[in-house]
């Protein structure tokens, strides 16, 4: 029997299966470790996930692909760029399927084996689905994965090669989670969705234990937030170490979200935003309605931490920065931690002598499609900024002949109409545009010379 507590009404529930909903109020349940047992706990054996078995929910089986025990990388070159003395990256890309979720899969699959489940189900933005698929493959369990419309290609490839049944449901993962909850109720399959299985937080808190063993407790611990469960996992891990008398210090937790999708940061800062369609290229943290938002806010509040936003552009620059200086290819979601750190250093919120750990949750190789999209967008953004009015007019004429008033409107009425006619007259005199009259209107057309000039401009821009 395990003991769970409702995160809303605090009632206690005992169950064999990791239950996720409170029977009285429907709130999410959290696993309550037996702190008496914890006091006698010790870290045993090799430096891997299972070293912390005593502090995890009890399981008889041990499903493992040698997860955990990941390096804590001292990021000296990156720290120098940020004018920081001690920066560490917890490199979870080194796990068997290249993300931190392998810890959760190891525990959940062990638990499913204990309870004789033949099928596991999860809703996922990518990493958990990729990971659970691999562990299910190894232990002969059928895996049913529900993904939203947008999933990183590399993660989808993992789910496919490990032979999971893949179902697309929902625009964002929020819809997929609802579907997984319903389907598990109907079928009796093992629920492995991170937001719906309290053991996931337990598995992930081992990251905090490892950091404490590798370095100690840092002043700041920076984590990106999707559903909010990951930052809470770290916080819970550190608090338990304190409970066990293994540390007196606790870190200040910094939670990072993308500007285009920031429900937890908005909650924390008590900002009410109009509901717009959430969007970010950091798909791993694209969650519209985070189920664990309260836990995330609790971790930030209790630790006197911070909630902070990073734009996709800042995240992309950070991803390149980590790779360029440290040789680590991080996925966009986790690169947000460095984007946030850069801001906090810029504002001197984090001091030069403070110690900082950033959690690198997964590998950038899983999300190269995102990189491609971003680099393309960046290129067009640069070109866009350099457009001169004459060039803009030529490009419009390339789409089709037009008369002056039409062009003036298409230019967004940002200048006088006579200025537009002045440009057209100059373009004509240089042989880049020609004009003719039809239906009482004077139309302008692109000449062959004009077309060649446009082509030349494009070629130069590609070189630049
Ligand atoms: Zn409740």
Coordinates of N, CA and C and ligand atoms in Angstrom, one line a residue, residues 6 8-11 22 24-27, ligand 1:
X6 N -4.0 14.5 -1.2 CA -4.6 15.4 -2.2 C -3.9 16.8 -2.2
X8 N -5.2 19.4 -3.3 CA -6.2 20.4 -3.1 C -6.8 20.4 -1.6
X9 N -7.4 19.3 -1.3 CA -8.1 19.2 0.0 C -7.3 18.5 1.1
X10 N -6.1 18.0 0.7 CA -5.2 17.4 1.7 C -5.6 16.1 2.3
X11 N -6.7 15.5 1.8 CA -7.2 14.3 2.4 C -6.2 13.2 2.0
X22 N -8.2 12.6 -6.3 CA -8.7 12.5 -5.0 C -10.2 12.1 -5.1
X24 N -12.5 12.4 -3.0 CA -13.5 13.4 -2.4 C -13.6 14.6 -3.3
X25 N -12.5 15.2 -3.8 CA -12.6 16.5 -4.5 C -12.2 16.4 -6.0
X26 N -11.5 15.3 -6.4 CA -11.1 15.3 -7.8 C -9.7 15.9 -8.0
X27 N -9.1 16.5 -6.9 CA -7.8 17.1 -7.1 C -6.7 16.1 -7.3
Ligands
LIG1 ZN1 -9.1 16.3 -2.5

